[in-house]
Amino acid sequence: MPYRPTAKTQARRTERRSALLKTALAIVTCEGFQALTINRLAKEAGIATGTIYKYFESKAQLCSEVFRLATEKEVEKVRAASFPEQPAHCRKRLANAVTTFAERAILGGRLAYALIAEPVNPMVEQERLTYRRAYADIFEQLIEEAVTKKQFPPQTAHVSAAALVGILSEALVAPLARGIPITDHNNLVKAIKQFCLRAVAG
Amino acid sequence: MPYRPTAKTQARRTERRSALLKTALAIVTCEGFQALTINRLAKEAGIATGTIYKYFESKAQLCSEVFRLATEKEVEKVRAASFPEQPAHCRKRLANAVTTFAERAILGGRLAYALIAEPVNPMVEQERLTYRRAYADIFEQLIEEAVTKKQFPPQTAHVSAAALVGILSEALVAPLARGIPITDHNNLVKAIKQFCLRAVAG
DNA sequence: TAAAGAAATGAATCAGGATTCATACTTTCA
DNA sequence: TGAAAGTATGAATCCTGATTCATTTCTTTA
């Protein structure tokens, strides 16, 4: 009974899968989810259309994974800024978290737009929800801690957290969506930071 | 040379067009843009598929008009709250504007979600951009006035305005998008209002 | 090397809607 | 009333991509 998958083939399989994800992410980074089709991905990866389906259940699943791949690192950075090793005043931590998000989004450019605002099909939208939720959870935890410590004024933490996500999305991406390039990064980030601090930390 | 359209037929035409819009809006209100198809609209309106195209260039145009129809009144209400007949302190005006938006969105329910957050095709997304922009413009004008009058602290008005739009969208619609019905209207609106006032009016 | 299971191939198929168009019906007015 | 022009019909067509699957190509092991 010859041939069963071996470590070597398994490895190749795994590798190819992540190569596919990387290629897909590259497409999304340059041209958004709208440009990510199975045919295009296959062509760019140099394999046949049908082969994609050996690696991914469906396009929906592929998109979700691409979204997560693009997102995980970002969320981690914001979490790290919000809950640093070194103890710090909550106000400072919030400022860092917001700045981290904003600066990375601006550097990300087209990708940030794809993740935050590009019109996408429902399955990707679902993933986006999860992503926003991840940020909101971080902010909520931070705000609750700060309110308990009397560092922030009393407020409804989950509303404030959602609001912060909204602020960041809209203030950063509205210009991108309108095709206005962000020219003055520093001032924009500063304005957003100040707004968030006033809103949450009083 | 018999028959040219007459006032009567013109009137019927106009009437039927707006009836179509109303029917389309009803569909969107109940089930979102995703449910608005030409076939369905035709069936509900009791006319043939092709006839729709006698009244609307394309589905894109139809959607845009539906969006506008749903939106115009809302924007007007917020504008009226922001710039009332009776002079009022800017803080109060902002509070009213925000409350107006929030309460109407909550009452709107499914429609609010469709207008603010439902995944839609690019043409509707374009209209949505215009809609957000309309709110942002109102807020921006109000904030600028308030800053000039020293009623609000100095800030970058257009960033604050975009941020307000973001807050309202996310704080109101994030729960809806997750399918969580909003149970405690009053507290939610209050929390949002307080957040906005802290953020903008200090 | 041969047999057998795994993987890859890519043209064909499917799906969901928008859009078209040849045909039939209405309205106007001489 | 009948010819001319406008309007409505809805089945057929088109479009865009995702998804399938019969066939071919690899890999492995006896």
Short mmCIF file of C-alpha atoms (C1' of nucleotides) in Angstrom, two decimals:
data_model
loop_
_atom_site.label_atom_id
_atom_site.label_comp_id
_atom_site.label_asym_id
_atom_site.label_seq_id
_atom_site.Cartn_x
_atom_site.Cartn_y
_atom_site.Cartn_z
CA MET A 1 0.00 0.00 0.00
CA PRO A 2 2.34 2.68 -1.29
CA TYR A 3 2.38 6.37 -0.53
CA ARG A 4 1.10 8.13 2.42
CA PRO A 5 1.88 11.83 2.98
CA THR A 6 5.21 12.20 4.65
CA ALA A 7 6.79 14.91 6.76
CA LYS A 8 8.37 16.41 3.70
CA THR A 9 5.15 16.73 1.73
CA GLN A 10 3.37 18.02 4.79
CA ALA A 11 5.97 20.70 5.15
CA ARG A 12 5.65 21.70 1.54
CA ARG A 13 1.92 21.84 1.92
CA THR A 14 2.12 24.11 4.94
CA GLU A 15 4.63 26.30 3.27
CA ARG A 16 2.60 26.64 0.14
CA ARG A 17 -0.45 27.52 2.13
CA SER A 18 1.25 30.36 3.87
CA ALA A 19 2.81 31.48 0.60
CA LEU A 20 -0.70 31.68 -0.81
CA LEU A 21 -1.79 33.78 2.13
CA LYS A 22 1.14 36.08 1.65
CA THR A 23 0.40 36.49 -2.03
CA ALA A 24 -3.23 37.17 -1.26
CA LEU A 25 -2.25 39.74 1.32
CA ALA A 26 0.00 41.41 -1.20
CA ILE A 27 -2.90 41.75 -3.60
CA VAL A 28 -5.12 43.20 -0.90
CA THR A 29 -2.39 45.55 0.21
CA CYS A 30 -1.97 46.97 -3.27
CA GLU A 31 -5.50 46.90 -4.57
CA GLY A 32 -7.89 45.94 -1.82
CA PHE A 33 -10.19 43.00 -1.29
CA GLN A 34 -12.06 43.90 -4.40
CA ALA A 35 -9.03 42.75 -6.41
CA LEU A 36 -8.66 39.44 -4.64
CA THR A 37 -10.20 36.76 -6.86
CA ILE A 38 -9.40 33.09 -6.91
CA ASN A 39 -8.26 33.24 -10.51
CA ARG A 40 -5.97 36.14 -9.91
CA LEU A 41 -4.49 34.60 -6.82
CA ALA A 42 -3.90 31.35 -8.68
CA LYS A 43 -2.20 33.13 -11.53
CA GLU A 44 0.03 35.19 -9.28
CA ALA A 45 0.92 32.16 -7.23
CA GLY A 46 1.68 30.20 -10.39
CA ILE A 47 -0.77 27.39 -9.69
CA ALA A 48 -4.09 26.24 -11.07
CA THR A 49 -7.40 27.68 -10.01
CA GLY A 50 -8.65 24.48 -8.55
CA THR A 51 -5.58 24.02 -6.44
CA ILE A 52 -6.53 26.96 -4.28
CA TYR A 53 -9.40 24.84 -3.09
CA LYS A 54 -7.02 22.18 -1.85
CA TYR A 55 -5.74 24.76 0.60
CA PHE A 56 -8.83 26.75 1.44
CA GLU A 57 -12.37 25.67 2.00
CA SER A 58 -13.83 28.61 0.13
CA LYS A 59 -13.11 32.14 -0.83
CA ALA A 60 -14.80 33.26 2.34
CA GLN A 61 -12.35 31.36 4.45
CA LEU A 62 -9.42 32.65 2.45
CA CYS A 63 -10.56 36.23 2.93
CA SER A 64 -11.02 35.74 6.62
CA GLU A 65 -7.54 34.42 7.00
CA VAL A 66 -6.05 37.22 4.97
CA PHE A 67 -7.88 39.70 7.10
CA ARG A 68 -6.63 38.11 10.27
CA LEU A 69 -3.09 37.91 8.96
CA ALA A 70 -3.13 41.60 8.18
CA THR A 71 -4.68 42.48 11.45
CA GLU A 72 -3.20 40.42 14.22
CA LYS A 73 0.05 42.27 14.42
CA GLU A 74 -1.74 45.61 14.49
CA VAL A 75 -3.98 44.61 17.30
CA GLU A 76 -1.02 43.32 19.24
CA LYS A 77 0.80 46.61 18.96
CA VAL A 78 -2.17 48.49 20.27
CA ARG A 79 -2.59 46.04 23.08
CA ALA A 80 1.06 46.37 23.99
CA ALA A 81 0.75 50.14 24.05
CA SER A 82 -2.33 49.91 26.24
CA PHE A 83 -0.86 47.43 28.70
CA PRO A 84 2.87 48.04 28.79
CA GLU A 85 5.38 46.19 30.91
CA GLN A 86 6.37 49.38 32.67
CA PRO A 87 3.55 50.78 34.75
CA ALA A 88 2.28 54.08 33.42
CA HIS A 89 -0.57 56.49 33.94
CA CYS A 90 -3.64 55.43 32.01
CA ARG A 91 -3.77 58.71 30.20
CA LYS A 92 -0.33 58.13 28.82
CA ARG A 93 -1.18 54.58 27.89
CA LEU A 94 -4.29 55.63 26.02
CA ALA A 95 -2.32 58.30 24.21
CA ASN A 96 0.22 55.71 23.15
CA ALA A 97 -2.42 53.26 22.02
CA VAL A 98 -4.21 55.82 19.91
CA THR A 99 -1.01 57.13 18.42
CA THR A 100 0.15 53.63 17.63
CA PHE A 101 -3.04 52.85 15.81
CA ALA A 102 -3.08 56.09 13.89
CA GLU A 103 0.52 56.08 12.83
CA ARG A 104 0.47 52.50 11.71
CA ALA A 105 -2.72 53.06 9.77
CA ILE A 106 -1.25 56.04 7.99
CA LEU A 107 1.87 54.13 7.10
CA GLY A 108 -0.26 51.20 6.00
CA GLY A 109 -2.05 53.39 3.48
CA ARG A 110 -4.11 51.34 1.06
CA LEU A 111 -4.15 48.38 3.40
CA ALA A 112 -5.59 50.43 6.24
CA TYR A 113 -8.39 51.49 3.95
CA ALA A 114 -9.03 47.88 2.95
CA LEU A 115 -9.18 46.78 6.56
CA ILE A 116 -11.25 49.62 7.90
CA ALA A 117 -13.50 50.96 5.22
CA GLU A 118 -13.37 49.33 1.81
CA PRO A 119 -16.73 47.93 0.77
CA VAL A 120 -16.41 44.18 1.13
CA ASN A 121 -18.72 41.22 0.93
CA PRO A 122 -20.49 40.06 4.04
CA MET A 123 -18.02 37.36 4.95
CA VAL A 124 -15.16 39.80 5.13
CA GLU A 125 -17.40 42.25 6.90
CA GLN A 126 -17.86 39.64 9.57
CA GLU A 127 -14.13 39.42 10.07
CA ARG A 128 -13.96 43.18 10.20
CA LEU A 129 -16.46 43.16 13.00
CA THR A 130 -14.23 40.84 14.96
CA TYR A 131 -11.32 43.14 14.33
CA ARG A 132 -13.11 46.23 15.53
CA ARG A 133 -14.30 44.32 18.47
CA ALA A 134 -10.72 43.38 19.33
CA TYR A 135 -9.76 47.04 19.52
CA ALA A 136 -12.88 47.93 21.41
CA ASP A 137 -12.14 45.26 23.98
CA ILE A 138 -8.66 46.61 24.57
CA PHE A 139 -9.93 50.14 24.99
CA GLU A 140 -12.74 49.03 27.22
CA GLN A 141 -10.41 47.25 29.57
CA LEU A 142 -8.11 50.22 29.75
CA ILE A 143 -10.94 52.64 30.37
CA GLU A 144 -12.42 50.49 33.08
CA GLU A 145 -9.12 50.29 34.84
CA ALA A 146 -8.67 54.03 34.59
CA VAL A 147 -12.13 54.81 35.87
CA THR A 148 -11.63 52.50 38.82
CA LYS A 149 -8.36 54.23 39.61
CA LYS A 150 -10.10 57.59 39.26
CA GLN A 151 -7.70 58.53 36.51
CA PHE A 152 -10.56 59.01 34.05
CA PRO A 153 -13.97 60.47 34.83
CA PRO A 154 -16.87 58.06 35.26
CA GLN A 155 -18.29 56.90 31.94
CA THR A 156 -19.87 53.93 30.23
CA ALA A 157 -16.74 52.07 29.27
CA HIS A 158 -18.13 50.01 26.45
CA VAL A 159 -19.69 53.01 24.78
CA SER A 160 -16.49 54.98 25.10
CA ALA A 161 -14.52 52.09 23.72
CA ALA A 162 -16.74 51.72 20.67
CA ALA A 163 -16.61 55.45 20.21
CA LEU A 164 -12.82 55.39 20.17
CA VAL A 165 -12.87 52.80 17.44
CA GLY A 166 -15.26 54.99 15.51
CA ILE A 167 -13.10 58.04 15.94
CA LEU A 168 -10.02 56.30 14.71
CA SER A 169 -11.76 54.77 11.74
CA GLU A 170 -13.52 57.82 10.59
CA ALA A 171 -10.89 60.42 11.25
CA LEU A 172 -8.19 58.40 9.56
CA VAL A 173 -10.00 56.74 6.80
CA ALA A 174 -12.61 59.25 5.74
CA PRO A 175 -9.89 61.25 3.99
CA LEU A 176 -8.49 58.12 2.36
CA ALA A 177 -11.92 57.05 1.21
CA ARG A 178 -12.35 60.38 -0.46
CA GLY A 179 -9.02 59.93 -2.15
CA ILE A 180 -7.50 62.82 -0.28
CA PRO A 181 -3.96 61.82 0.55
CA ILE A 182 -3.02 62.58 4.12
CA THR A 183 -0.39 65.23 3.80
CA ASP A 184 0.25 66.31 7.30
CA HIS A 185 0.61 63.12 9.27
CA ASN A 186 1.90 64.61 12.42
CA ASN A 187 -0.78 67.17 12.90
CA LEU A 188 -3.48 64.72 12.06
CA VAL A 189 -2.23 62.24 14.60
CA LYS A 190 -1.87 64.98 17.15
CA ALA A 191 -5.38 66.23 16.59
CA ILE A 192 -6.81 62.74 16.89
CA LYS A 193 -4.85 62.06 20.04
CA GLN A 194 -6.00 65.24 21.68
CA PHE A 195 -9.56 64.57 20.71
CA CYS A 196 -9.48 61.08 22.18
CA LEU A 197 -7.87 62.24 25.39
CA ARG A 198 -10.38 65.01 25.90
CA ALA A 199 -13.17 62.58 25.21
CA VAL A 200 -12.08 59.82 27.51
CA ALA A 201 -9.69 61.26 30.04
CA GLY A 202 -11.42 64.62 30.35
CA MET B 1 -48.83 63.04 -35.86
CA PRO B 2 -50.79 61.45 -33.05
CA TYR B 3 -49.82 61.08 -29.46
CA ARG B 4 -47.32 63.01 -27.56
CA PRO B 5 -47.02 62.55 -23.79
CA THR B 6 -49.50 64.76 -22.08
CA ALA B 7 -49.65 66.33 -18.66
CA LYS B 8 -51.71 63.46 -17.42
CA THR B 9 -49.29 60.75 -18.51
CA GLN B 10 -46.39 62.80 -17.23
CA ALA B 11 -48.04 63.01 -13.87
CA ARG B 12 -48.65 59.32 -13.77
CA ARG B 13 -45.07 58.72 -14.71
CA THR B 14 -43.77 60.93 -11.94
CA GLU B 15 -46.09 59.37 -9.47
CA ARG B 16 -45.12 55.88 -10.40
CA ARG B 17 -41.48 56.74 -10.13
CA SER B 18 -41.82 57.98 -6.61
CA ALA B 19 -44.01 55.02 -5.75
CA LEU B 20 -41.17 52.80 -6.91
CA LEU B 21 -38.77 54.69 -4.71
CA LYS B 22 -41.07 54.32 -1.77
CA THR B 23 -41.44 50.60 -2.35
CA ALA B 24 -37.69 50.24 -2.67
CA LEU B 25 -37.19 52.15 0.53
CA ALA B 26 -39.65 49.89 2.27
CA ILE B 27 -37.64 46.86 1.21
CA VAL B 28 -34.42 48.42 2.43
CA THR B 29 -36.04 49.46 5.67
CA CYS B 30 -37.16 45.92 6.41
CA GLU B 31 -34.31 43.89 5.02
CA GLY B 32 -31.49 46.15 3.94
CA PHE B 33 -29.91 46.89 0.59
CA GLN B 34 -28.93 43.29 0.24
CA ALA B 35 -32.60 42.48 -0.29
CA LEU B 36 -33.19 45.15 -2.88
CA THR B 37 -33.11 43.46 -6.27
CA ILE B 38 -34.72 44.62 -9.46
CA ASN B 39 -36.84 41.51 -9.66
CA ARG B 40 -38.10 41.82 -6.17
CA LEU B 41 -38.86 45.49 -6.53
CA ALA B 42 -40.75 44.80 -9.74
CA LYS B 43 -42.77 42.07 -8.13
CA GLU B 44 -43.65 44.14 -5.08
CA ALA B 45 -44.55 47.10 -7.22
CA GLY B 46 -46.68 44.88 -9.43
CA ILE B 47 -44.91 45.73 -12.68
CA ALA B 48 -42.53 43.95 -15.01
CA THR B 49 -38.82 43.75 -14.46
CA GLY B 50 -37.94 45.69 -17.55
CA THR B 51 -40.25 48.51 -16.64
CA ILE B 52 -38.01 49.50 -13.78
CA TYR B 53 -35.49 50.50 -16.39
CA LYS B 54 -37.93 52.93 -17.89
CA TYR B 55 -37.75 54.82 -14.62
CA PHE B 56 -34.17 54.31 -13.55
CA GLU B 57 -30.97 54.27 -15.53
CA SER B 58 -29.52 51.37 -13.59
CA LYS B 59 -29.65 49.68 -10.28
CA ALA B 60 -26.83 51.89 -9.14
CA GLN B 61 -28.89 54.98 -9.72
CA LEU B 62 -31.89 53.47 -8.03
CA CYS B 63 -29.86 52.63 -4.96
CA SER B 64 -28.39 56.07 -4.80
CA GLU B 65 -31.81 57.64 -4.90
CA VAL B 66 -33.15 55.33 -2.25
CA PHE B 67 -30.22 56.18 -0.07
CA ARG B 68 -30.77 59.86 -0.53
CA LEU B 69 -34.47 59.56 0.09
CA ALA B 70 -33.82 57.79 3.36
CA THR B 71 -31.18 60.21 4.36
CA GLU B 72 -32.21 63.70 3.47
CA LYS B 73 -34.74 64.09 6.20
CA GLU B 74 -32.32 62.78 8.79
CA VAL B 75 -29.62 65.19 7.80
CA GLU B 76 -32.09 68.04 7.88
CA LYS B 77 -33.12 67.22 11.42
CA VAL B 78 -29.55 67.24 12.59
CA ARG B 79 -28.90 70.46 10.78
CA ALA B 80 -31.93 72.03 12.36
CA ALA B 81 -30.77 70.95 15.79
CA SER B 82 -27.32 72.36 15.12
CA PHE B 83 -28.52 75.69 13.78
CA PRO B 84 -31.82 76.44 15.45
CA GLU B 85 -33.95 79.49 14.94
CA GLN B 86 -33.64 80.44 18.56
CA PRO B 87 -30.07 81.34 19.48
CA ALA B 88 -28.53 78.89 21.92
CA HIS B 89 -25.22 78.03 23.43
CA CYS B 90 -23.15 75.85 21.12
CA ARG B 91 -22.83 73.20 23.75
CA LYS B 92 -26.56 72.86 23.92
CA ARG B 93 -26.85 72.81 20.15
CA LEU B 94 -24.29 70.07 19.83
CA ALA B 95 -26.04 68.07 22.49
CA ASN B 96 -29.28 68.39 20.61
CA ALA B 97 -27.72 67.45 17.31
CA VAL B 98 -26.11 64.35 18.72
CA THR B 99 -29.22 63.32 20.57
CA THR B 100 -31.31 63.84 17.48
CA PHE B 101 -29.07 61.64 15.43
CA ALA B 102 -28.87 58.93 18.03
CA GLU B 103 -32.53 58.77 18.86
CA ARG B 104 -33.61 58.73 15.27
CA ALA B 105 -31.11 56.04 14.45
CA ILE B 106 -32.33 53.87 17.28
CA LEU B 107 -35.92 54.33 16.22
CA GLY B 108 -34.91 53.64 12.64
CA GLY B 109 -33.52 50.27 13.63
CA ARG B 110 -32.78 48.13 10.61
CA LEU B 111 -32.74 51.16 8.36
CA ALA B 112 -30.07 52.87 10.41
CA TYR B 113 -27.92 49.82 10.07
CA ALA B 114 -28.47 49.77 6.32
CA LEU B 115 -27.52 53.40 6.00
CA ILE B 116 -24.54 53.37 8.28
CA ALA B 117 -22.95 49.99 8.28
CA GLU B 118 -24.46 47.32 6.07
CA PRO B 119 -22.01 46.01 3.49
CA VAL B 120 -23.11 47.49 0.20
CA ASN B 121 -21.77 47.64 -3.29
CA PRO B 122 -19.45 50.46 -4.23
CA MET B 123 -22.08 52.66 -5.77
CA VAL B 124 -24.08 52.78 -2.58
CA GLU B 125 -20.89 53.19 -0.64
CA GLN B 126 -20.27 56.32 -2.63
CA GLU B 127 -23.60 57.70 -1.57
CA ARG B 128 -22.85 56.76 1.99
CA LEU B 129 -19.68 58.80 1.80
CA THR B 130 -21.70 61.80 0.77
CA TYR B 131 -24.04 61.22 3.64
CA ARG B 132 -21.32 61.03 6.23
CA ARG B 133 -19.78 64.05 4.70
CA ALA B 134 -23.04 65.93 5.10
CA TYR B 135 -23.06 65.26 8.83
CA ALA B 136 -19.39 66.05 9.13
CA ASP B 137 -19.94 69.39 7.43
CA ILE B 138 -22.68 70.33 9.84
CA PHE B 139 -20.59 69.41 12.84
CA GLU B 140 -17.57 71.18 11.45
CA GLN B 141 -19.44 74.40 10.99
CA LEU B 142 -20.85 74.23 14.47
CA ILE B 143 -17.49 73.48 16.02
CA GLU B 144 -15.81 76.29 14.18
CA GLU B 145 -18.40 78.74 15.32
CA ALA B 146 -18.05 77.52 18.89
CA VAL B 147 -14.28 77.72 18.86
CA THR B 148 -14.40 81.23 17.49
CA LYS B 149 -16.81 82.22 20.23
CA LYS B 150 -14.54 80.53 22.78
CA GLN B 151 -17.36 78.25 23.76
CA PHE B 152 -15.32 75.18 22.84
CA PRO B 153 -11.61 74.71 23.37
CA PRO B 154 -9.33 75.15 20.35
CA GLN B 155 -9.26 72.07 18.14
CA THR B 156 -8.97 70.96 14.56
CA ALA B 157 -12.57 71.31 13.54
CA HIS B 158 -12.57 68.97 10.59
CA VAL B 159 -10.93 66.20 12.57
CA SER B 160 -13.36 66.64 15.43
CA ALA B 161 -16.25 66.63 13.01
CA ALA B 162 -15.17 63.39 11.35
CA ALA B 163 -14.59 61.93 14.77
CA LEU B 164 -18.14 62.76 15.83
CA VAL B 165 -19.48 60.95 12.80
CA GLY B 166 -17.33 57.99 13.72
CA ILE B 167 -18.52 57.99 17.30
CA LEU B 168 -22.14 58.05 16.33
CA SER B 169 -21.75 55.33 13.74
CA GLU B 170 -19.77 52.98 15.81
CA ALA B 171 -21.43 53.46 19.16
CA LEU B 172 -24.88 53.07 17.71
CA VAL B 173 -24.40 50.57 15.03
CA ALA B 174 -21.72 48.27 16.37
CA PRO B 175 -24.31 46.68 18.65
CA LEU B 176 -26.81 46.38 15.81
CA ALA B 177 -24.20 44.87 13.53
CA ARG B 178 -23.54 42.24 16.14
CA GLY B 179 -27.24 41.57 16.31
CA ILE B 180 -27.46 42.81 19.87
CA PRO B 181 -30.70 44.70 20.15
CA ILE B 182 -30.35 47.99 21.93
CA THR B 183 -32.29 47.52 25.11
CA ASP B 184 -31.59 50.60 27.09
CA HIS B 185 -32.09 53.43 24.66
CA ASN B 186 -32.01 56.24 27.10
CA ASN B 187 -28.80 55.33 28.80
CA LEU B 188 -27.09 54.65 25.53
CA VAL B 189 -28.07 58.00 24.13
CA LYS B 190 -27.03 59.68 27.33
CA ALA B 191 -23.65 57.99 27.34
CA ILE B 192 -23.03 58.96 23.74
CA LYS B 193 -24.08 62.53 24.36
CA GLN B 194 -21.80 62.89 27.33
CA PHE B 195 -18.93 61.38 25.46
CA CYS B 196 -19.36 63.76 22.55
CA LEU B 197 -19.65 66.78 24.79
CA ARG B 198 -16.53 65.91 26.74
CA ALA B 199 -14.70 65.32 23.50
CA VAL B 200 -15.67 68.50 21.74
CA ALA B 201 -16.81 70.98 24.32
CA GLY B 202 -14.34 69.96 26.98
"C1'" DT C 1 9.98 -0.32 -11.39
"C1'" DA C 2 4.97 -0.80 -10.59
"C1'" DA C 3 0.98 0.05 -8.07
"C1'" DA C 4 -1.65 3.13 -5.36
"C1'" DG C 5 -2.81 7.03 -3.07
"C1'" DA C 6 -2.17 12.22 -3.06
"C1'" DA C 7 -2.03 16.63 -5.55
"C1'" DA C 8 -2.54 19.54 -9.30
"C1'" DT C 9 -4.81 20.94 -13.46
"C1'" DG C 10 -7.98 24.18 -15.85
"C1'" DA C 11 -11.86 23.98 -18.79
"C1'" DA C 12 -16.55 23.53 -17.85
"C1'" DT C 13 -20.26 24.48 -14.83
"C1'" DC C 14 -22.97 26.96 -11.73
"C1'" DA C 15 -25.12 30.89 -9.42
"C1'" DG C 16 -27.23 35.13 -8.67
"C1'" DG C 17 -28.68 39.09 -10.49
"C1'" DA C 18 -28.55 42.96 -13.68
"C1'" DT C 19 -29.84 44.23 -18.20
"C1'" DT C 20 -31.85 43.77 -22.86
"C1'" DC C 21 -35.19 43.51 -26.50
"C1'" DA C 22 -38.75 41.66 -29.62
"C1'" DT C 23 -43.47 41.78 -28.82
"C1'" DA C 24 -47.87 43.37 -27.13
"C1'" DC C 25 -50.55 46.78 -25.18
"C1'" DT C 26 -52.03 52.02 -24.43
"C1'" DT C 27 -52.78 56.57 -25.34
"C1'" DT C 28 -53.34 60.45 -28.37
"C1'" DC C 29 -55.32 62.95 -31.95
"C1'" DA C 30 -56.65 63.78 -36.95
"C1'" DT D 1 -61.65 54.68 -35.72
"C1'" DG D 2 -56.85 54.02 -37.19
"C1'" DA D 3 -52.20 55.37 -37.51
"C1'" DA D 4 -48.34 56.88 -34.81
"C1'" DA D 5 -45.86 57.06 -30.86
"C1'" DG D 6 -45.16 55.91 -26.11
"C1'" DT D 7 -45.05 52.23 -22.49
"C1'" DA D 8 -45.00 47.79 -20.44
"C1'" DT D 9 -43.84 42.92 -20.59
"C1'" DG D 10 -40.90 39.12 -18.94
"C1'" DA D 11 -38.30 35.46 -20.85
"C1'" DA D 12 -33.81 35.28 -22.59
"C1'" DT D 13 -29.21 36.97 -22.30
"C1'" DC D 14 -25.13 38.58 -20.28
"C1'" DC D 15 -21.67 39.12 -16.70
"C1'" DT D 16 -18.66 38.16 -13.12
"C1'" DG D 17 -16.56 35.07 -10.45
"C1'" DA D 18 -16.76 31.11 -7.43
"C1'" DT D 19 -16.68 26.21 -7.52
"C1'" DT D 20 -16.36 21.49 -9.41
"C1'" DC D 21 -14.43 17.31 -11.35
"C1'" DA D 22 -12.61 14.06 -14.77
"C1'" DT D 23 -8.02 13.70 -16.04
"C1'" DT D 24 -3.09 14.04 -15.52
"C1'" DT D 25 1.05 14.29 -12.90
"C1'" DC D 26 3.66 13.34 -8.53
"C1'" DT D 27 5.37 10.67 -4.54
"C1'" DT D 28 5.91 6.93 -1.96
"C1'" DT D 29 6.78 2.26 -0.79
"C1'" DA D 30 7.04 -2.72 -1.72
#
